[in-house]
Short mmCIF file of C-alpha atoms and ligand atoms in Angstrom, two decimals:
data_model
loop_
_atom_site.label_atom_id
_atom_site.label_comp_id
_atom_site.label_asym_id
_atom_site.label_seq_id
_atom_site.Cartn_x
_atom_site.Cartn_y
_atom_site.Cartn_z
CA MET Y 30 -86.59 65.00 126.48
CA SER Y 31 -84.37 61.91 126.46
CA ARG Y 32 -86.01 58.56 127.15
CA LEU Y 33 -84.02 55.65 128.53
CA LEU Y 34 -85.63 52.28 129.12
CA LEU Y 35 -84.19 49.87 131.68
CA LYS Y 36 -85.60 46.48 130.70
CA ASP Y 37 -86.01 43.61 133.17
CA VAL Y 38 -84.75 45.12 136.39
CA ARG Y 39 -85.56 44.14 139.95
CA PRO Y 40 -85.79 47.20 142.23
CA TYR Y 41 -84.04 46.29 145.50
CA GLY Y 42 -83.71 42.73 144.17
CA GLU Y 43 -87.37 42.09 145.02
CA GLY Y 44 -90.23 40.58 143.01
CA ASP Y 45 -90.48 39.79 139.32
CA PRO Y 46 -88.50 41.87 136.80
CA VAL Y 47 -90.10 45.11 135.63
CA ASP Y 48 -89.21 47.85 133.15
CA VAL Y 49 -88.26 51.35 134.28
CA LEU Y 50 -88.67 54.32 131.95
CA VAL Y 51 -86.44 57.28 132.69
CA GLU Y 52 -87.55 60.53 131.07
CA GLY Y 53 -85.15 63.44 131.32
CA GLU Y 54 -83.86 63.41 134.89
CA VAL Y 55 -86.63 61.44 136.59
CA ILE Y 56 -88.20 58.00 136.80
CA ALA Y 57 -91.34 58.35 134.67
CA GLU Y 58 -92.87 54.88 134.72
CA ILE Y 59 -92.37 51.47 136.30
CA GLY Y 60 -94.24 48.40 135.09
CA ALA Y 61 -94.09 44.99 133.49
CA ASN Y 62 -93.32 45.00 129.76
CA LEU Y 63 -93.66 48.71 129.09
CA GLN Y 64 -94.43 49.35 125.43
CA VAL Y 65 -92.74 52.70 124.89
CA ASP Y 66 -90.36 54.36 122.47
CA ALA Y 67 -86.96 55.08 123.94
CA ASP Y 68 -83.71 56.64 122.72
CA GLU Y 69 -81.77 53.84 124.37
CA ILE Y 70 -82.64 50.51 125.94
CA VAL Y 71 -80.51 48.81 128.59
CA HIS Y 72 -81.29 45.09 128.74
CA ALA Y 73 -80.71 44.24 132.39
CA GLY Y 74 -81.61 40.54 132.49
CA GLY Y 75 -83.11 40.76 135.99
CA SER Y 76 -80.31 42.81 137.56
CA VAL Y 77 -80.88 44.62 140.85
CA LEU Y 78 -81.80 48.32 140.64
CA LEU Y 79 -80.77 50.53 143.56
CA PRO Y 80 -80.43 54.24 144.26
CA GLY Y 81 -76.96 55.41 143.17
CA PHE Y 82 -74.26 55.07 145.79
CA VAL Y 83 -73.06 58.05 147.83
CA ASP Y 84 -69.50 58.07 149.17
CA LEU Y 85 -68.89 60.33 152.15
CA HIS Y 86 -65.14 59.76 152.01
CA THR Y 87 -63.13 60.03 148.77
CA HIS Y 88 -59.67 61.44 148.12
CA LEU Y 89 -59.51 62.98 144.64
CA ARG Y 90 -56.02 64.52 145.14
CA GLU Y 91 -56.79 67.62 143.10
CA PRO Y 92 -55.27 70.15 143.54
CA GLY Y 93 -51.68 69.14 144.18
CA ARG Y 94 -51.24 65.43 143.52
CA GLU Y 95 -52.63 65.01 140.05
CA ASP Y 96 -50.10 62.22 139.55
CA ALA Y 97 -52.18 60.08 141.98
CA GLU Y 98 -55.73 61.09 140.97
CA THR Y 99 -57.69 63.97 139.46
CA VAL Y 100 -61.31 64.98 139.73
CA GLU Y 101 -61.70 63.50 136.25
CA THR Y 102 -60.11 60.09 136.88
CA GLY Y 103 -61.68 59.80 140.33
CA SER Y 104 -65.09 60.67 138.89
CA ALA Y 105 -64.65 57.91 136.30
CA ALA Y 106 -63.78 55.41 139.05
CA ALA Y 107 -66.84 56.57 141.00
CA ALA Y 108 -69.22 56.15 138.06
CA LEU Y 109 -67.81 52.69 137.29
CA GLY Y 110 -68.25 51.78 140.96
CA GLY Y 111 -71.94 52.74 140.95
CA TYR Y 112 -71.59 56.12 142.67
CA THR Y 113 -73.66 59.18 141.83
CA ALA Y 114 -72.21 61.46 144.53
CA VAL Y 115 -68.85 61.60 146.28
CA PHE Y 116 -67.40 63.82 148.99
CA ALA Y 117 -63.85 64.91 148.17
CA MET Y 118 -61.65 65.14 151.24
CA ALA Y 119 -59.83 68.34 152.10
CA ASN Y 120 -56.26 67.05 152.48
CA THR Y 121 -55.18 68.34 149.10
CA ASP Y 122 -52.22 70.62 148.38
CA PRO Y 123 -53.07 73.41 148.95
CA VAL Y 124 -55.54 72.27 151.61
CA ALA Y 125 -59.24 72.84 150.93
CA ASP Y 126 -59.60 75.19 153.88
CA ASN Y 127 -61.04 78.17 151.99
CA ALA Y 128 -63.70 79.09 149.46
CA VAL Y 129 -61.31 79.31 146.49
CA ILE Y 130 -60.16 75.71 146.72
CA VAL Y 131 -63.56 74.17 147.48
CA GLU Y 132 -65.08 76.09 144.58
CA HIS Y 133 -62.32 74.86 142.30
CA VAL Y 134 -62.98 71.22 143.19
CA TRP Y 135 -66.73 71.69 142.93
CA ARG Y 136 -66.42 73.36 139.52
CA ARG Y 137 -64.11 70.64 138.19
CA GLY Y 138 -66.67 68.06 139.31
CA ARG Y 139 -69.41 69.83 137.36
CA GLU Y 140 -67.23 70.16 134.27
CA VAL Y 141 -66.45 66.43 134.30
CA GLY Y 142 -70.11 65.65 134.99
CA LEU Y 143 -69.82 61.94 135.82
CA VAL Y 144 -70.73 62.16 139.50
CA ASP Y 145 -71.75 64.96 141.87
CA VAL Y 146 -68.50 66.04 143.53
CA HIS Y 147 -69.07 67.72 146.89
CA PRO Y 148 -65.93 69.17 148.42
CA VAL Y 149 -65.34 68.60 152.12
CA GLY Y 150 -63.87 71.66 153.84
CA ALA Y 151 -61.02 71.44 156.34
CA VAL Y 152 -61.96 72.05 159.97
CA THR Y 153 -58.70 73.84 160.76
CA VAL Y 154 -56.37 76.04 158.75
CA GLY Y 155 -53.88 73.86 156.84
CA LEU Y 156 -55.16 70.77 158.76
CA LYS Y 157 -52.85 71.89 161.55
CA GLY Y 158 -55.44 71.53 164.30
CA GLU Y 159 -54.72 74.97 165.72
CA LYS Y 160 -57.19 77.47 164.33
CA LEU Y 161 -60.67 77.00 162.85
CA ALA Y 162 -60.80 77.46 159.07
CA GLU Y 163 -63.40 79.80 157.58
CA LEU Y 164 -66.20 77.28 157.81
CA GLY Y 165 -69.02 79.77 157.23
CA THR Y 166 -67.37 81.19 154.11
CA MET Y 167 -67.01 77.69 152.65
CA ARG Y 168 -70.64 77.02 153.51
CA ARG Y 169 -71.72 80.22 151.72
CA SER Y 170 -69.48 79.53 148.67
CA ALA Y 171 -70.82 78.11 145.41
CA ALA Y 172 -69.73 74.68 146.68
CA GLU Y 173 -72.16 74.99 149.64
CA VAL Y 174 -69.87 72.90 151.85
CA ARG Y 175 -71.75 71.03 154.54
CA ILE Y 176 -69.23 68.44 155.75
CA PHE Y 177 -65.97 69.51 157.36
CA SER Y 178 -63.05 67.23 158.14
CA ASP Y 179 -59.32 67.31 158.77
CA ASP Y 180 -59.23 63.67 157.59
CA GLY Y 181 -55.73 62.28 157.51
CA HIS Y 182 -55.36 64.19 160.78
CA CYS Y 183 -57.45 64.20 163.93
CA VAL Y 184 -58.96 67.37 165.33
CA HIS Y 185 -57.27 66.43 168.57
CA ASP Y 186 -57.64 69.62 170.62
CA PRO Y 187 -60.96 69.17 172.47
CA LEU Y 188 -61.64 72.91 172.56
CA ILE Y 189 -61.21 73.29 168.80
CA MET Y 190 -63.48 70.26 168.30
CA ARG Y 191 -66.07 71.79 170.59
CA ARG Y 192 -65.96 75.09 168.72
CA ALA Y 193 -66.23 73.30 165.35
CA LEU Y 194 -69.33 71.42 166.53
CA GLU Y 195 -70.87 74.63 167.90
CA TYR Y 196 -70.12 76.71 164.84
CA THR Y 197 -71.25 74.16 162.25
CA LYS Y 198 -74.46 73.66 164.23
CA SER Y 199 -75.42 77.25 163.41
CA PHE Y 200 -75.78 76.34 159.71
CA GLY Y 201 -76.60 72.63 159.85
CA GLY Y 202 -73.03 71.46 159.13
CA VAL Y 203 -71.38 68.17 160.02
CA VAL Y 204 -67.94 67.61 161.55
CA ALA Y 205 -66.41 64.35 160.25
CA GLN Y 206 -63.70 63.21 162.62
CA HIS Y 207 -60.62 61.13 161.82
CA ALA Y 208 -60.42 59.64 165.31
CA GLU Y 209 -56.77 59.21 166.26
CA GLU Y 210 -55.27 60.54 169.47
CA PRO Y 211 -51.90 61.59 168.05
CA ARG Y 212 -49.96 61.18 171.30
CA LEU Y 213 -50.79 57.46 171.20
CA THR Y 214 -49.79 56.91 167.57
CA VAL Y 215 -46.42 58.62 167.29
CA GLY Y 216 -44.44 56.67 164.66
CA ALA Y 217 -47.24 54.09 164.33
CA GLN Y 218 -46.95 51.76 161.33
CA ALA Y 219 -49.56 49.06 161.92
CA HIS Y 220 -52.24 47.80 164.31
CA GLU Y 221 -50.71 47.34 167.76
CA GLY Y 222 -50.92 43.60 168.26
CA ALA Y 223 -49.04 40.35 167.89
CA ASN Y 224 -48.31 40.74 164.17
CA ALA Y 225 -46.78 44.21 164.46
CA ALA Y 226 -44.78 43.14 167.51
CA ARG Y 227 -43.36 40.12 165.69
CA LEU Y 228 -42.41 42.18 162.63
CA GLY Y 229 -40.97 45.04 164.67
CA LEU Y 230 -43.46 47.67 163.47
CA ALA Y 231 -44.48 50.45 165.88
CA GLY Y 232 -48.09 49.92 166.95
CA TRP Y 233 -51.29 51.98 166.42
CA PRO Y 234 -53.34 50.99 169.47
CA ALA Y 235 -57.14 50.65 169.33
CA PRO Y 236 -57.73 53.06 172.25
CA ALA Y 237 -56.19 55.89 170.21
CA GLU Y 238 -59.35 55.71 168.09
CA GLU Y 239 -61.78 54.78 170.84
CA ALA Y 240 -60.77 57.58 173.22
CA ILE Y 241 -61.45 60.25 170.58
CA VAL Y 242 -64.75 58.64 169.54
CA ALA Y 243 -65.96 58.61 173.17
CA ARG Y 244 -64.78 62.17 173.77
CA ASP Y 245 -66.42 63.49 170.61
CA CYS Y 246 -69.74 61.72 171.28
CA LEU Y 247 -69.77 63.54 174.63
CA LEU Y 248 -68.92 66.85 172.97
CA ALA Y 249 -71.59 66.37 170.29
CA GLY Y 250 -74.16 65.57 172.97
CA HIS Y 251 -73.12 68.59 175.02
CA THR Y 252 -73.07 71.08 172.15
CA GLY Y 253 -75.94 69.71 170.07
CA GLY Y 254 -73.59 69.69 167.09
CA THR Y 255 -73.56 67.00 164.40
CA LEU Y 256 -70.70 64.50 164.45
CA HIS Y 257 -69.73 61.87 161.91
CA ILE Y 258 -67.00 59.34 162.71
CA CYS Y 259 -64.80 58.43 159.74
CA HIS Y 260 -63.49 54.91 159.05
CA VAL Y 261 -64.42 53.08 162.27
CA SER Y 262 -61.88 50.28 162.66
CA THR Y 263 -62.16 48.64 166.09
CA SER Y 264 -64.72 46.54 167.94
CA GLY Y 265 -64.31 48.92 170.89
CA THR Y 266 -65.46 51.86 168.75
CA ALA Y 267 -68.51 49.83 167.72
CA ASP Y 268 -69.26 49.17 171.41
CA ILE Y 269 -68.94 52.87 172.28
CA LEU Y 270 -71.21 53.91 169.40
CA ARG Y 271 -73.79 51.26 170.33
CA TRP Y 272 -73.82 52.47 173.91
CA TRP Y 273 -73.92 56.14 172.89
CA LYS Y 274 -76.73 55.70 170.38
CA SER Y 275 -78.83 53.84 172.99
CA ARG Y 276 -78.97 57.01 175.10
CA LYS Y 277 -81.95 59.33 174.77
CA THR Y 278 -79.63 62.33 174.60
CA ALA Y 279 -77.32 60.87 171.96
CA GLY Y 280 -78.02 63.70 169.46
CA ALA Y 281 -76.71 63.51 165.93
CA VAL Y 282 -73.84 61.04 165.77
CA SER Y 283 -73.21 58.86 162.73
CA ALA Y 284 -70.35 56.63 161.60
CA GLU Y 285 -68.91 54.95 158.53
CA VAL Y 286 -66.87 51.79 157.93
CA THR Y 287 -64.63 51.17 154.92
CA PRO Y 288 -64.85 48.08 152.71
CA HIS Y 289 -61.24 47.19 153.57
CA HIS Y 290 -61.98 47.16 157.30
CA LEU Y 291 -64.90 44.80 156.60
CA LEU Y 292 -62.63 42.26 154.92
CA LEU Y 293 -58.89 42.54 155.54
CA THR Y 294 -56.89 41.94 158.71
CA ASP Y 295 -53.37 42.62 159.92
CA ASP Y 296 -52.41 39.12 158.80
CA ARG Y 297 -51.71 41.00 155.58
CA LEU Y 298 -48.61 42.53 157.24
CA GLU Y 299 -46.76 39.28 156.62
CA THR Y 300 -45.73 40.30 153.09
CA TYR Y 301 -44.53 43.80 154.08
CA ASP Y 302 -46.31 44.99 150.92
CA PRO Y 303 -47.20 48.67 151.51
CA VAL Y 304 -50.37 48.23 149.46
CA ASN Y 305 -51.77 47.02 152.80
CA LYS Y 306 -50.71 50.13 154.71
CA VAL Y 307 -53.69 52.28 155.61
CA ASN Y 308 -54.78 54.64 158.34
CA PRO Y 309 -56.46 53.53 160.56
CA PRO Y 310 -54.65 50.23 160.06
CA LEU Y 311 -56.06 46.82 159.21
CA ARG Y 312 -56.95 45.18 162.50
CA THR Y 313 -57.94 41.73 163.75
CA ASP Y 314 -60.51 39.12 162.77
CA ALA Y 315 -62.53 39.97 165.88
CA ASP Y 316 -62.63 43.64 164.81
CA VAL Y 317 -63.73 42.70 161.28
CA MET Y 318 -66.57 40.54 162.63
CA ALA Y 319 -67.67 43.24 165.08
CA LEU Y 320 -67.71 45.86 162.31
CA ARG Y 321 -69.86 43.67 160.06
CA GLU Y 322 -72.32 43.19 162.91
CA ALA Y 323 -72.31 46.92 163.70
CA LEU Y 324 -73.05 47.78 160.06
CA ALA Y 325 -75.84 45.21 159.92
CA ASP Y 326 -77.57 46.49 163.07
CA GLY Y 327 -77.20 50.20 162.23
CA THR Y 328 -74.65 51.02 164.94
CA VAL Y 329 -72.40 52.00 162.06
CA ASP Y 330 -74.59 53.90 159.61
CA CYS Y 331 -72.91 53.46 156.29
CA VAL Y 332 -70.06 52.30 154.09
CA ALA Y 333 -67.58 54.92 152.90
CA THR Y 334 -64.61 54.00 150.75
CA ASP Y 335 -61.74 56.20 152.01
CA HIS Y 336 -60.62 55.82 148.39
CA ALA Y 337 -56.99 56.92 148.71
CA PRO Y 338 -55.01 56.69 145.47
CA HIS Y 339 -51.25 57.13 145.66
CA ALA Y 340 -48.59 57.54 142.99
CA ALA Y 341 -46.32 54.53 142.42
CA GLN Y 342 -43.30 56.09 144.13
CA ASP Y 343 -45.33 56.55 147.33
CA LYS Y 344 -46.29 52.87 147.49
CA ASP Y 345 -43.47 51.00 145.76
CA CYS Y 346 -41.03 51.60 148.61
CA GLU Y 347 -40.28 50.26 152.05
CA TRP Y 348 -43.15 49.97 154.52
CA ALA Y 349 -42.18 52.89 156.78
CA ALA Y 350 -41.77 55.35 153.89
CA ALA Y 351 -45.01 54.37 152.13
CA LYS Y 352 -48.11 56.54 152.34
CA PRO Y 353 -51.19 55.00 153.91
CA GLY Y 354 -54.27 54.43 151.76
CA MET Y 355 -56.02 52.11 149.31
CA LEU Y 356 -58.19 52.42 146.21
CA GLY Y 357 -61.83 51.79 147.01
CA LEU Y 358 -64.41 53.22 144.60
CA GLN Y 359 -64.57 50.39 142.08
CA THR Y 360 -64.33 47.53 144.56
CA ALA Y 361 -66.64 48.78 147.35
CA LEU Y 362 -69.77 47.05 146.08
CA GLY Y 363 -67.99 43.73 145.54
CA ILE Y 364 -66.58 43.79 149.07
CA VAL Y 365 -69.98 44.66 150.55
CA VAL Y 366 -71.60 41.82 148.62
CA ARG Y 367 -68.90 39.42 149.76
CA THR Y 368 -68.82 40.45 153.43
CA MET Y 369 -72.44 41.45 154.06
CA VAL Y 370 -74.85 40.16 151.39
CA ARG Y 371 -73.50 36.64 150.77
CA PRO Y 372 -73.28 35.83 154.54
CA GLY Y 373 -76.88 37.06 154.97
CA LEU Y 374 -76.08 40.14 157.07
CA LEU Y 375 -77.70 42.56 154.59
CA ASP Y 376 -80.28 42.17 151.84
CA TRP Y 377 -80.38 44.56 148.85
CA ARG Y 378 -82.57 47.03 150.75
CA GLY Y 379 -79.84 46.99 153.35
CA VAL Y 380 -77.20 47.68 150.70
CA ALA Y 381 -79.30 50.64 149.49
CA ARG Y 382 -79.47 51.86 153.08
CA VAL Y 383 -75.75 51.70 153.88
CA MET Y 384 -74.36 52.74 150.49
CA SER Y 385 -76.92 55.33 149.42
CA GLU Y 386 -79.76 56.37 151.73
CA ARG Y 387 -77.92 56.89 155.01
CA PRO Y 388 -74.91 58.66 153.48
CA ALA Y 389 -77.28 60.96 151.55
CA GLU Y 390 -79.19 61.73 154.76
CA ILE Y 391 -76.02 62.37 156.75
CA ALA Y 392 -74.81 64.75 154.04
CA GLY Y 393 -78.21 66.42 153.67
CA LEU Y 394 -78.51 65.64 149.95
CA ALA Y 395 -82.13 65.98 148.83
CA ASP Y 396 -81.77 64.31 145.43
CA GLN Y 397 -79.63 61.27 146.30
CA GLY Y 398 -80.51 58.09 148.17
CA ARG Y 399 -84.13 58.47 147.10
CA PRO Y 400 -86.54 55.54 146.67
CA VAL Y 401 -86.69 53.80 143.29
CA GLU Y 402 -90.16 55.17 142.53
CA VAL Y 403 -91.99 57.15 139.87
CA GLY Y 404 -91.29 60.87 140.13
CA GLU Y 405 -87.96 60.43 141.90
CA PRO Y 406 -84.64 61.64 140.44
CA ALA Y 407 -83.00 58.99 138.28
CA ASN Y 408 -79.76 58.64 140.26
CA LEU Y 409 -79.49 54.90 140.00
CA VAL Y 410 -77.19 51.91 139.87
CA LEU Y 411 -77.87 48.59 138.21
CA VAL Y 412 -76.07 45.60 139.74
CA ASP Y 413 -75.66 42.06 138.45
CA PRO Y 414 -75.73 40.17 141.76
CA ASP Y 415 -74.45 36.89 140.35
CA ALA Y 416 -71.55 38.08 138.22
CA GLU Y 417 -68.06 37.39 139.54
CA TRP Y 418 -65.11 39.46 138.35
CA THR Y 419 -61.42 39.62 139.03
CA VAL Y 420 -59.93 42.89 140.24
CA ARG Y 421 -57.00 44.17 138.17
CA GLY Y 422 -55.47 47.14 139.97
CA ALA Y 423 -53.77 48.47 136.88
CA GLU Y 424 -57.05 48.41 134.92
CA LEU Y 425 -59.03 50.47 137.40
CA ALA Y 426 -59.82 54.04 136.29
CA SER Y 427 -57.76 55.67 139.05
CA LEU Y 428 -54.27 56.94 138.29
CA GLY Y 429 -52.91 55.23 141.40
CA GLU Y 430 -52.83 51.44 141.19
CA ASN Y 431 -52.76 50.71 144.92
CA SER Y 432 -55.60 48.21 145.27
CA PRO Y 433 -55.11 45.59 147.98
CA PHE Y 434 -57.80 43.57 146.18
CA ASP Y 435 -55.70 43.13 143.04
CA GLY Y 436 -56.20 39.59 141.71
CA MET Y 437 -59.14 38.92 144.03
CA GLN Y 438 -62.38 37.53 142.65
CA LEU Y 439 -65.38 39.58 143.78
CA PRO Y 440 -69.12 39.01 143.47
CA GLY Y 441 -71.56 41.67 142.25
CA ARG Y 442 -70.81 43.76 139.19
CA VAL Y 443 -71.98 47.28 138.35
CA VAL Y 444 -73.82 47.02 135.02
CA ALA Y 445 -74.80 50.68 134.71
CA THR Y 446 -74.86 53.95 136.62
CA LEU Y 447 -77.26 56.81 135.91
CA LEU Y 448 -76.75 60.38 137.04
CA ARG Y 449 -79.93 62.44 136.67
CA GLY Y 450 -81.18 60.13 133.97
CA ARG Y 451 -77.95 59.99 131.97
CA LEU Y 452 -75.80 56.87 131.70
CA THR Y 453 -72.39 57.64 133.22
CA ALA Y 454 -71.13 54.05 133.11
CA HIS Y 455 -72.34 51.00 131.20
CA GLU Y 456 -70.81 47.54 130.90
CA GLY Y 457 -67.54 48.62 132.50
CA LYS Y 458 -67.08 51.69 130.32
CA VAL Y 459 -67.47 55.34 131.24
CA ARG Y 460 -70.05 57.25 129.22
CA ARG Y 461 -69.26 60.91 128.74
O1 DOR O 13 -55.07 55.62 154.75
C1 DOR O 13 -55.40 56.81 154.72
N1 DOR O 13 -55.13 57.56 153.65
N2 DOR O 13 -56.03 57.34 155.77
C2 DOR O 13 -56.24 58.66 155.86
O2 DOR O 13 -56.81 59.08 156.84
C3 DOR O 13 -55.80 59.57 154.79
C4 DOR O 13 -55.67 58.86 153.51
C5 DOR O 13 -54.92 59.63 152.46
O3 DOR O 13 -55.15 60.82 152.29
O4 DOR O 13 -54.11 59.01 151.77
#
């Protein structure tokens, strides 16, 4: 059995440094100055040890757009970003609305072996919003799909949404909603506000998100189904979720926020650089502050990247023609440290909660988001909390280079990632 020794680590950033011995796939021993033989030693110099991150919202683009990302390149980005599990969204080409496609993605993830790749199944056939996809068949496939989403599109028909919540309830599934009332966002290019008005860009109004979130909370409560809200972007959505979760009959509703919505605002429109185009759009300072608060107090459960790589020709063009989306896997931790840890809104236990434990719970993963304790699976990330690094979009592992954080200095660096006891990334390099 392989033995890996992590020397001088601080679980959850607490207490004096200890050593952690990983034997095979599990944490075998934790203690000060362990005197043991090991096949490999990682000298951590007091770095923070956390459960490996779990991303509920990743676009891996395979099949169909392998010029933007593949399961292999996306898995590398995930490992380098500290992730041990990612959920691959269904808006591929062809759409992941059947067992063949989800099994393909799942199998590719296993072959690459850098991160657990869980395919998300589409809610409706072809993401068209008209007819439920074969949710049960995807659930029973080798990929054991549990989360279903038409992300990129909203399941806007309330009856289809109701049926999806009812049907997935029968097997413990989750419906992850991209909340966007399409009749309110026809032609939308940016957050509806002063900046878009000044620049002549058609607006994406906050109530287009909020109306669907409120409606779907009501439907989840009524049906007893499990609802997850993707990429919450407005302070109004945070208010609705806070109100809904305060009710005794709230049922199972969870929500995620992206790193970019925790940091960037629509002031970025000024440059007309499509690297800042994303759906839902970057909003206002007040929204950013409300989202940070909502993440800190648990109203929003977790961080999810909405990692959305695009090929150069889909971003290096005029604003209206550009595809929405931003890279996220390798910069998520840095943004969370900058927006939540440094201002004192989250400690490292909080980071473990929002980037690992809650997403693992929402997804029903038994072996992820587990405590850093003896006997637990060694899905881990080691973070240097003091290191600062400069993002270079072109140097990230993704095929797409569309990082809005290019050139930005970020705090908090991933030193190493372990998947079931094996190093998948170390010192900025992927380990295969
Ligand atoms: O910005 C986005 N990009 N938002 C989405 O909902 C979809 C995603 C993509 O697939 O590129």
